Coordinates of C-alpha atoms and ligand atoms in Angstrom, one line a residue:
X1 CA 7.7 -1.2 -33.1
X2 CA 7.5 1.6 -30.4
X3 CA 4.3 2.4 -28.5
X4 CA 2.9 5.1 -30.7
X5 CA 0.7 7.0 -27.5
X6 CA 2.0 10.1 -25.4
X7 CA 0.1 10.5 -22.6
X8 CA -1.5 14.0 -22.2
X9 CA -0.5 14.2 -18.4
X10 CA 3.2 14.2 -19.1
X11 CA 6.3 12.3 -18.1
X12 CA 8.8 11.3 -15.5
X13 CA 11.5 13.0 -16.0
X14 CA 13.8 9.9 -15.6
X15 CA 13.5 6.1 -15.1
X16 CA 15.0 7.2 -11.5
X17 CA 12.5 9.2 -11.3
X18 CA 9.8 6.6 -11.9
X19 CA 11.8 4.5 -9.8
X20 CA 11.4 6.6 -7.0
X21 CA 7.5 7.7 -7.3
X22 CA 6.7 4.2 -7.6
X23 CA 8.7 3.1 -4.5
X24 CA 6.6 6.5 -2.9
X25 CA 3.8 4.6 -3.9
X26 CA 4.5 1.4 -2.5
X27 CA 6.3 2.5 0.5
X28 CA 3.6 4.0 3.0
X29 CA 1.3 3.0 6.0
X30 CA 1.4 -0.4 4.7
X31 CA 4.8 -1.2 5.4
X32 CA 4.9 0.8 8.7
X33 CA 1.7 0.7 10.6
X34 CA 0.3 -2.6 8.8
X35 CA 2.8 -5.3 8.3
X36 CA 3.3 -5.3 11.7
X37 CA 0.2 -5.0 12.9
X38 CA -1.1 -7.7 11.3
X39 CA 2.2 -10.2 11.3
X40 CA 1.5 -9.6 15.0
X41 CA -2.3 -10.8 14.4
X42 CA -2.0 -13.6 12.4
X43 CA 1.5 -15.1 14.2
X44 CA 4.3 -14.3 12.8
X45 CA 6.9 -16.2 11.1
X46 CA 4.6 -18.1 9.3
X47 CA 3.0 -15.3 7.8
X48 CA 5.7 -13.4 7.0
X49 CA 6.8 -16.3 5.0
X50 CA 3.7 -16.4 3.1
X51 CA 4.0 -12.9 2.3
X52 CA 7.6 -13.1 0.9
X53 CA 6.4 -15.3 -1.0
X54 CA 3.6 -13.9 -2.7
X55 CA 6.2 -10.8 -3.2
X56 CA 8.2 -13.2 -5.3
X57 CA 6.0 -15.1 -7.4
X58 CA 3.3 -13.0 -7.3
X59 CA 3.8 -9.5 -7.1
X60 CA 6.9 -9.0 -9.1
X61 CA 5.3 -10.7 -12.0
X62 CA 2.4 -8.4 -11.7
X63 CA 3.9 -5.2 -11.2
X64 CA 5.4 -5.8 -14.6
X65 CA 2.3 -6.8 -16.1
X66 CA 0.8 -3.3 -14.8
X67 CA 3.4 -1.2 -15.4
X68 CA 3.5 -2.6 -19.2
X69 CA 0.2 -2.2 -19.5
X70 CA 0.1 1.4 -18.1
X71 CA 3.4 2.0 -20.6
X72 CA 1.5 0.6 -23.8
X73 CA -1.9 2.5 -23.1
X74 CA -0.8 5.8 -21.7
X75 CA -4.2 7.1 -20.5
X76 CA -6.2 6.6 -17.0
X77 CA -6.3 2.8 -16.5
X78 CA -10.1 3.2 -17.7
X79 CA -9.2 4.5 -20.8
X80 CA -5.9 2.0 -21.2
X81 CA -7.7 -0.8 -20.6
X82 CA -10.6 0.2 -23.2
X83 CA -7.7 1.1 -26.1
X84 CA -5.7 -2.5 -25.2
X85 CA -8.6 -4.4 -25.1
X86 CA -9.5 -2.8 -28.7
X87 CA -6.1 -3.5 -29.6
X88 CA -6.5 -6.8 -28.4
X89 CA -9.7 -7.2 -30.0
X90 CA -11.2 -8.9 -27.4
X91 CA -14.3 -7.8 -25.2
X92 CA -14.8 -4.2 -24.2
X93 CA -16.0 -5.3 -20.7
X94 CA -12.0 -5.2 -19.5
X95 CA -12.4 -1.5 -19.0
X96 CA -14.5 -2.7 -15.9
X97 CA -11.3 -3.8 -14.2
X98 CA -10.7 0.4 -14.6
X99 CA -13.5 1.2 -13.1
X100 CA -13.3 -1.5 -9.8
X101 CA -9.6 0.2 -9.6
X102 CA -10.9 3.4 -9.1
X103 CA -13.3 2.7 -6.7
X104 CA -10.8 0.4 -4.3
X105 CA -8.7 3.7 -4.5
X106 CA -11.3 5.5 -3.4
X107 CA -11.9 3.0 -0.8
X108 CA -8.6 2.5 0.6
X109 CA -7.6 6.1 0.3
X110 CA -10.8 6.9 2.7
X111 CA -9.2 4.9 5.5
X112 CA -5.6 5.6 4.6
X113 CA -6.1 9.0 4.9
X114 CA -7.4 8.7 8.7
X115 CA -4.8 6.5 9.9
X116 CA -2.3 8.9 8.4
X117 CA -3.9 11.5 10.4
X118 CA -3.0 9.7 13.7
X119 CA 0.6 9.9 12.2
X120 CA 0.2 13.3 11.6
X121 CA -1.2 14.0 15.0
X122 CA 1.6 11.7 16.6
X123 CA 4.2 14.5 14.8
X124 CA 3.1 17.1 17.4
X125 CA 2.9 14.2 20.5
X126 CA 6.2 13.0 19.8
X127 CA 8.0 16.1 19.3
X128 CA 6.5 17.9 22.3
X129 CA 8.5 15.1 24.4
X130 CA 4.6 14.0 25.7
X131 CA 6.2 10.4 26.2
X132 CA 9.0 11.2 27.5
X133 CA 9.9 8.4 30.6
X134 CA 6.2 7.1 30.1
X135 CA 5.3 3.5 31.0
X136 CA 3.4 1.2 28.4
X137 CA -0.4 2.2 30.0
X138 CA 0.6 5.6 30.1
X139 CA 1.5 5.8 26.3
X140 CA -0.9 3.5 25.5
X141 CA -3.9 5.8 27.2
X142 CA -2.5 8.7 25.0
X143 CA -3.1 6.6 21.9
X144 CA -6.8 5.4 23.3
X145 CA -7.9 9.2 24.1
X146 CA -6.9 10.2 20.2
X147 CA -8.9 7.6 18.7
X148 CA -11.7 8.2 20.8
X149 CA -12.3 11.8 20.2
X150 CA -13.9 11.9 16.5
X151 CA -13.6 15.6 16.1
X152 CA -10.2 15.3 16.0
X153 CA -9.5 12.5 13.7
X154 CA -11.8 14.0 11.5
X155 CA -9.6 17.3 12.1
X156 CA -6.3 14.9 11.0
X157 CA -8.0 13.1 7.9
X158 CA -9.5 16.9 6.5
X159 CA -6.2 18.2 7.2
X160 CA -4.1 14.9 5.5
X161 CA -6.9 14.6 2.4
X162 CA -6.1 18.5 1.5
X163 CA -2.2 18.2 1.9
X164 CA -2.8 14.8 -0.6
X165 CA -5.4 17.1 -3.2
X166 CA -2.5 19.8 -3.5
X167 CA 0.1 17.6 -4.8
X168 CA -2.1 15.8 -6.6
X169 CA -3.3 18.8 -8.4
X170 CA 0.1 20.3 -9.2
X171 CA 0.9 17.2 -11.5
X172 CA 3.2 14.5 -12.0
X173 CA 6.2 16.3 -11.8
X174 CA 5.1 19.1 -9.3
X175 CA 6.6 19.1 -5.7
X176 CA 6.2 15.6 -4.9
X177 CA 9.4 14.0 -7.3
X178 CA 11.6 16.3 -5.6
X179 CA 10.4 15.3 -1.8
X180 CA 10.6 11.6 -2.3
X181 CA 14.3 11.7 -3.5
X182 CA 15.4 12.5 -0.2
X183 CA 12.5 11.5 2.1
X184 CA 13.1 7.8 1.1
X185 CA 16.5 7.6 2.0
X186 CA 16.1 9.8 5.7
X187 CA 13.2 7.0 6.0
X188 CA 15.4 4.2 5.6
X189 CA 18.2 5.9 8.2
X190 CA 15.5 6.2 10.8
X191 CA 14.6 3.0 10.6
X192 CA 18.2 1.6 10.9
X193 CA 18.3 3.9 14.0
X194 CA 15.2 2.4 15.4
X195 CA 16.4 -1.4 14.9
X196 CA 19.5 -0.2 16.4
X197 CA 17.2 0.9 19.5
X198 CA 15.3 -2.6 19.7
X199 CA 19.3 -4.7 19.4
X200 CA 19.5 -3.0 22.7
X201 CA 15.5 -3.3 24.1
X202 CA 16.6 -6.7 25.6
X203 CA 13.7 -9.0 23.7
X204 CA 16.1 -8.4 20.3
X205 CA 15.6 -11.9 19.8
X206 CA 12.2 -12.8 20.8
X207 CA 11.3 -10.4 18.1
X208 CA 13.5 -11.9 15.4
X209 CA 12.4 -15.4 16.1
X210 CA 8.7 -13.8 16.0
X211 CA 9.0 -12.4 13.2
X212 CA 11.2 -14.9 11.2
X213 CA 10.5 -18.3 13.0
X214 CA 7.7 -20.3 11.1
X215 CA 4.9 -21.8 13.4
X216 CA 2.6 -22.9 10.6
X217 CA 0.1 -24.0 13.4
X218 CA -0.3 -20.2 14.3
X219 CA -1.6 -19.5 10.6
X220 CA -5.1 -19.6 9.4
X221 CA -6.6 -20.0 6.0
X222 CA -7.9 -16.8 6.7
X223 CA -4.4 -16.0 7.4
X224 CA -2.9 -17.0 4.3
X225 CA -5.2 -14.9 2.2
X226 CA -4.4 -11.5 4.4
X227 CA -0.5 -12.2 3.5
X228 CA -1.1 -12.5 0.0
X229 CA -3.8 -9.7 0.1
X230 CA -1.0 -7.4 1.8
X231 CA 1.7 -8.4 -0.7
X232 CA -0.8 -6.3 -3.2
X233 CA -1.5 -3.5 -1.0
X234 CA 1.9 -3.1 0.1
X235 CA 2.8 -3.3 -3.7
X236 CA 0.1 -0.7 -4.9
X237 CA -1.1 -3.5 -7.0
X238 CA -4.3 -4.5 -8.5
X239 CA -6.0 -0.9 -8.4
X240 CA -4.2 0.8 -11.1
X241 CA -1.7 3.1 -9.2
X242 CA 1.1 1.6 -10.7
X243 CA -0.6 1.3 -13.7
X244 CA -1.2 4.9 -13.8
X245 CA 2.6 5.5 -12.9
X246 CA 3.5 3.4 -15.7
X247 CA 1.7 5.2 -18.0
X248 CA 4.0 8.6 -17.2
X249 CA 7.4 5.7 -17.2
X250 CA 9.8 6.7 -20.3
X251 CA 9.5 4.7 -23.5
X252 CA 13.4 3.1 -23.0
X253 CA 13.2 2.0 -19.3
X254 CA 13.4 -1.8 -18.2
X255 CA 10.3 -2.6 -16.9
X256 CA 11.6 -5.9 -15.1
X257 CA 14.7 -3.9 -13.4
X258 CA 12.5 -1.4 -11.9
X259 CA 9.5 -3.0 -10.4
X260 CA 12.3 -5.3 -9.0
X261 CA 13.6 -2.8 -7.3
X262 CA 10.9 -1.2 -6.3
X263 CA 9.8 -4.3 -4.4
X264 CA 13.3 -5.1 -3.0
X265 CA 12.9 -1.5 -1.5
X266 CA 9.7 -1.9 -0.1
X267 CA 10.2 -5.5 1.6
X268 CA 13.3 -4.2 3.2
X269 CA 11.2 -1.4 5.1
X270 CA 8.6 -3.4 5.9
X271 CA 11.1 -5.8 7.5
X272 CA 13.2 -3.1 9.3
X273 CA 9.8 -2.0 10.9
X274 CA 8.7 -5.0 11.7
X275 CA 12.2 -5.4 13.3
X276 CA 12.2 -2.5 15.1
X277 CA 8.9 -3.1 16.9
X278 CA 8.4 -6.7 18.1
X279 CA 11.6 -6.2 20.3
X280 CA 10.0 -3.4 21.9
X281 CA 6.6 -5.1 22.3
X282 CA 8.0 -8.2 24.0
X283 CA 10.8 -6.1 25.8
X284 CA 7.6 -4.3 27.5
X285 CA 5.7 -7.1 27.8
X286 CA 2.8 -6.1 25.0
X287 CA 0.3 -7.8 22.7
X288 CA 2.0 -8.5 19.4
X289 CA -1.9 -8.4 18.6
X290 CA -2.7 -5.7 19.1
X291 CA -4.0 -4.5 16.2
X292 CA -4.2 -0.6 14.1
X293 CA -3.1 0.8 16.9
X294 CA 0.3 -1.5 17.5
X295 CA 3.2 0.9 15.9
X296 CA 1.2 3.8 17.7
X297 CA 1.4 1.9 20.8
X298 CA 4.8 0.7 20.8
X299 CA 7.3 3.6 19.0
X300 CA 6.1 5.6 21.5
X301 CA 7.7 3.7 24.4
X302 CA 11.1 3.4 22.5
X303 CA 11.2 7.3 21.9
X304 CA 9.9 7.6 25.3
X305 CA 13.1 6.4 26.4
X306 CA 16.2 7.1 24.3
X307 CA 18.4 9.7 24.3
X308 CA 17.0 12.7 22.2
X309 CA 13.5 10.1 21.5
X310 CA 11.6 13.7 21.5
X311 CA 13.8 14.8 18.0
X312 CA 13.9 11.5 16.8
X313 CA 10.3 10.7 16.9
X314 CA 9.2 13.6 15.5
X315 CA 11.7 13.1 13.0
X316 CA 10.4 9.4 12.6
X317 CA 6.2 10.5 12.4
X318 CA 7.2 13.4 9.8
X319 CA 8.8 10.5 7.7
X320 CA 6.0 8.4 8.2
X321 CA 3.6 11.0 7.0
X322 CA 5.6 11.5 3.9
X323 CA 5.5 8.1 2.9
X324 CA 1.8 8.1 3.4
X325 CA 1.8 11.4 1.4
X326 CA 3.8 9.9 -1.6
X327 CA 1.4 6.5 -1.7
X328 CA -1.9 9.0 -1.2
X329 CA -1.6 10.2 -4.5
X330 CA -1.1 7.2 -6.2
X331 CA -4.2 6.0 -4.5
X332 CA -6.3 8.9 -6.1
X333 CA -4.3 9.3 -8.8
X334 CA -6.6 7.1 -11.4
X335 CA -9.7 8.9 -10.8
X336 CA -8.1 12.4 -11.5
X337 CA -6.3 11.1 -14.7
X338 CA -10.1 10.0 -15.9
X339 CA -11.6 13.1 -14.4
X340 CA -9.3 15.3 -16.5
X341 CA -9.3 12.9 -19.6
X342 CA -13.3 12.6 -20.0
X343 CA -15.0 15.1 -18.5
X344 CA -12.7 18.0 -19.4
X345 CA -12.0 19.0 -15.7
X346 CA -8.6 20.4 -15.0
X347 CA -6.4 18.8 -13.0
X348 CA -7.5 20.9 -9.5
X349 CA -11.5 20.6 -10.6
X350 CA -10.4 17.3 -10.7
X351 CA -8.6 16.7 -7.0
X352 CA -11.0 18.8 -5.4
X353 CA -14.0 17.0 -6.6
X354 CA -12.1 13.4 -6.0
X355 CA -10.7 14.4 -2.9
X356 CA -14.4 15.5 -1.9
X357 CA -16.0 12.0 -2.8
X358 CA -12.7 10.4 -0.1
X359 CA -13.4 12.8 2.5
X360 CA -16.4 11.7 2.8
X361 CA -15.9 7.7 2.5
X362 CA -13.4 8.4 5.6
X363 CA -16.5 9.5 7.8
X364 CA -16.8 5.6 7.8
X365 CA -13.4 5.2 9.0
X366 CA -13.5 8.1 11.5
X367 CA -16.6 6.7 13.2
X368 CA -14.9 3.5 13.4
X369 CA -13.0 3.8 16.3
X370 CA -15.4 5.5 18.5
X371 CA -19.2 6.7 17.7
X372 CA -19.3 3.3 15.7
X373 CA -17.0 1.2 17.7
X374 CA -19.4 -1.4 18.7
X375 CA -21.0 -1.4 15.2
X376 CA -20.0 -5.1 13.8
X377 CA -21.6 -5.6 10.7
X378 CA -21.0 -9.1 9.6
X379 CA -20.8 -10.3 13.7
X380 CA -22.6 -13.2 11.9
X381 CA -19.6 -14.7 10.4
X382 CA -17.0 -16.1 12.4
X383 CA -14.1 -14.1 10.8
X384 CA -15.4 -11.4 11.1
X385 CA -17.0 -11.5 14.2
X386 CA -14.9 -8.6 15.9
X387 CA -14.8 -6.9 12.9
X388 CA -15.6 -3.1 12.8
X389 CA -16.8 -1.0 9.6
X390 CA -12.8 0.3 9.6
X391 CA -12.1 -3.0 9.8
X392 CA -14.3 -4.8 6.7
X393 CA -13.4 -1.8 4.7
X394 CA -9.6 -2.8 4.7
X395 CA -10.6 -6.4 4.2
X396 CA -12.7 -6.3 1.5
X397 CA -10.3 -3.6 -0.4
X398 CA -6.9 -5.1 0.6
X399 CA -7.7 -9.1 0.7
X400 CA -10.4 -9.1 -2.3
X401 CA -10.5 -6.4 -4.7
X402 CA -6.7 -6.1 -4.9
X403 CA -6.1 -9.8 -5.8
X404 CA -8.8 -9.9 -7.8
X405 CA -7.8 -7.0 -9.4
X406 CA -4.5 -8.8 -10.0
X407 CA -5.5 -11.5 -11.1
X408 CA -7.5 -10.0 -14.0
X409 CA -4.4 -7.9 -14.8
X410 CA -2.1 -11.2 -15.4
X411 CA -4.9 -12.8 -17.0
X412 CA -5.4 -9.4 -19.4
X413 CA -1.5 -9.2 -19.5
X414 CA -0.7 -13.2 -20.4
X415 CA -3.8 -14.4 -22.7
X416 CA -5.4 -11.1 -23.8
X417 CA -2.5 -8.9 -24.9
X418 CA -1.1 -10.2 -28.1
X419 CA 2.9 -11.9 -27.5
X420 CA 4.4 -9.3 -29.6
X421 CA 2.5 -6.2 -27.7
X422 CA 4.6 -7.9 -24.5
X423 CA 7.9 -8.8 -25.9
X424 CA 8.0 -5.5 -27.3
X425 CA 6.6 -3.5 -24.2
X426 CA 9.2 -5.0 -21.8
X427 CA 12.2 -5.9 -24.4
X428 CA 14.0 -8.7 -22.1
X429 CA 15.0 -10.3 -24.8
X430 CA 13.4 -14.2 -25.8
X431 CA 15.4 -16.3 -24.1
X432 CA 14.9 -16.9 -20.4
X433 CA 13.5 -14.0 -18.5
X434 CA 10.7 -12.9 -20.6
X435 CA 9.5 -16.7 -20.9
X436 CA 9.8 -17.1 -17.0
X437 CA 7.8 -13.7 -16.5
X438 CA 5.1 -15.2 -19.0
X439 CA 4.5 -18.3 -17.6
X440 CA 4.1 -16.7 -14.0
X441 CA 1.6 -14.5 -15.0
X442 CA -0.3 -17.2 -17.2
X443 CA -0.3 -19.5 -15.3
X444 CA 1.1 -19.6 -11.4
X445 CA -0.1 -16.2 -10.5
X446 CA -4.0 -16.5 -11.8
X447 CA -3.7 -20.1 -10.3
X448 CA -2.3 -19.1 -6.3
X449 CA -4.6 -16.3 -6.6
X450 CA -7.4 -18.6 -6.8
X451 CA -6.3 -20.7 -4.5
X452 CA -5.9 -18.9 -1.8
X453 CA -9.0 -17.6 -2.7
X454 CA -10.7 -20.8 -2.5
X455 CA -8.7 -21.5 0.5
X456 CA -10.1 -18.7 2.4
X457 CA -13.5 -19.7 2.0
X458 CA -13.0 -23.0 3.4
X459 CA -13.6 -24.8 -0.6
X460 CA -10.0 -25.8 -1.4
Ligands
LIG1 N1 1.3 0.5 -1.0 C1 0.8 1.5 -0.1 C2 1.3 1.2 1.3 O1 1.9 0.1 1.5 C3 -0.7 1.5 -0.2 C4 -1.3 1.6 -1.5 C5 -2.2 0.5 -1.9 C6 -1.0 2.6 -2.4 C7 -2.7 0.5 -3.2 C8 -1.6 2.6 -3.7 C9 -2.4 1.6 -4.1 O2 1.1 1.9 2.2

């Protein structure tokens, strides 16, 4: 038996081609700007270990659960989840899980879009050779005066926000499937260039063993929930973005095969960054935590001095824009499948109004990191004591609605969905895989999830 729905939005035009959007998705600020900043943070090693392993046993398994789901409802993941929980014949209050996704891509896209402005903005530093021969403090001051200026973030998050609306208005196919097949790959070639760069920094080592060498005693309960929250975010799980993109995947395409590789291909750049910056952050004698500001802070320096660093670092923030670009739209892309499915908007009604609604969440972010810097909400709590608004928005998208978003997928996906919906959706035949990928979502994911959960707030 064969899904019976089309989806009005269209199709990929391949499973290479779903291959590809989704690793656009996943790929972004996440792996670049974000695992290292907050490896760095939270110690290293340790916490990269976590995180691997929450890839593994946890994200795989629920990429495939979303995907499938996306596959077998075809619609906005509002309206899947309301026709598979009919389906299902079980409670109509799943299509909340929709609705939460919508808003956490709101949410995140709000912030994602500012810090991709200060990529955007380092395209024009970079390339006009501004670092060349500069010193830590020098590059470090340059970094410091963008973030301080509001006008001009909120300059680079308008200007980021309208490049995201225009692709996303033109449609799955439109524009953006052509620019990943190519951008991907340069991305990857850039970043071999800049781990060649950091072999030769000096501190090549110190930054392997950082990065690589568990120190449990350096990682926090706290901690261990932030690795598991990225190994969503960094995934595009638990919001409906690869739901969405699963609903546009071809009817023949192996599920399992391509969310595997989509998250080999997106641990591999997060590790390349990562290993590109923490030799130049010891080599120069920086804080590994640092913070939002850490790739901005130390990329610099290594362009700064290597042959040709003006070219290549312009070359390297263009890239880093695009890979934002591609996981933008995924971010936004749920809303404007619902937009145009129930209130009859076209697909640009539909971006403007959505990317309208973002714009303005990002105020939040843009006021953040100066106007608002001192503004520290929750100063009560001692986690989040330092935190700004930026800073609780990221936490309370990335590190709770994410995972909680997952975990209601896998629960939707292994005890709601009948067996023969998920044997037939992801045909890996009965005898070892399939039963593997059902017992992880049925029982080990929901279980870690809460765990770590508990774990967090000091209960387990
Ligand atoms: N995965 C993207 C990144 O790592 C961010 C993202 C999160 C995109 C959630 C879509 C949904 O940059």
């Amino acid at each position: 038996m064969d899904s019976p729905r089309k989806s009005i939005h269209g199709q990929w035009s391949s499973r290479l081609a779903f291959i590809l959007a989704a690793t656009g998705s996943a790929v972004g600020l996440g792996n670049i700007w974000k695992f290292p900043y907050i490896a760095g943070e939270n110690g290293g090693g340790a916490f990269v270990l976590i995180y691997l392993v929450c890839i593994a046993v946890i994200g795989i398994p629920i990429m495939m659960a979303e995907v499938m789901i996306g596959r077998r409802g075809r619609q906005s993941p509002i309206n899947t989840m309301r026709a598979l929980a009919t389906e299902a014949k079980t409670s109509r209050a799943w299509v909340l899980l929709g609705w939460a996704g919508v808003l956490a891509g709101f949410l995140i896209l709000s912030y994602y879009s500012v810090i991709a402005g200060w990529a955007l903005a380092y395209v024009f530093r970079t390339g006009s050779g501004l670092f060349t021969g500069l010193t830590a403090d020098g590059v470090q001051s340059i970094f410091t005066t963008l973030v301080s200026d509001p006008e001009r973030l909120l300059a680079w998050h308008t200007i980021f926000i309208t490049m995201t609306m225009v692709v996303v208005a033109r449609g799955v196919r439109g524009g953006l499937e052509k620019a990943v097949k190519f951008l991907m790959p340069a991305l990857f070639v850039l970043l071999f260039v800049l781990v060649g760069f950091a072999w030769n920094s000096g501190s090549f080592e110190q930054g392997i063993e950082f990065l690589f060498q568990p120190d449990f005693s350096k990682l926090s309960a706290n901690g261990i929930l932030i690795a598991m929250g990225h190994a969503f975010f960094t995934l595009s799980l638990g919001m409906g973005a690869i739901m969405v993109y699963g609903s546009y995947l071809p009817s023949g395409a192996s599920i399992a095969k391509v969310s595997i590789a989509v998250s080999i291909m997106d641990t591999l750049v997060a590790l390349l960054a990562g290993m590109a910056i923490f030799p130049v952050v010891f080599a120069n004698g920086l804080e590994p935590g640092a913070g939002p500001g850490l790739i901005f802070q130390t990329l610099p320096i290594a362009f700064g001095h290597m042959e040709y660093g003006a070219f290549f670092g312009m070359l390297f923030f263009v890239l880093l824009v695009f890979a934002a670009w591609s996981s933008a739209i995924s971010l936004i892309e749920p809303a404007v499948a619902w937009l145009v499915e129930n209130r009859g908007m076209n697909r640009v009604m539909a971006s403007v109004v959505a990317g309208f609604v973002t714009w303005l969440f990002g105020l939040m972010t843009v006021f953040s990191f100066n106007l608002w810097s001192e503004v520290k909400p929750m100063s009560g709590f001692e986690v989040f004591k330092d935190s700004t608004v930026f800073d609780l928005l990221d936490y309370l998208t990335a590190n709770i609605m994410l995972p909680a978003g997952g975990l209601l997928i896998a629960i939707f996906a292994g005890w709601k969905m009948s067996r023969a919906s998920s044997v037939d959706e992801l045909a890996m035949g009965d005898r070892f895989f399939y039963p593997l990928w059902r017992f992880l979502v049925r029982y080990i994911t929901p279980v870690a999830v809460i765990i770590v959960f508990l774990n967090a707030i000091g209960i387990f």
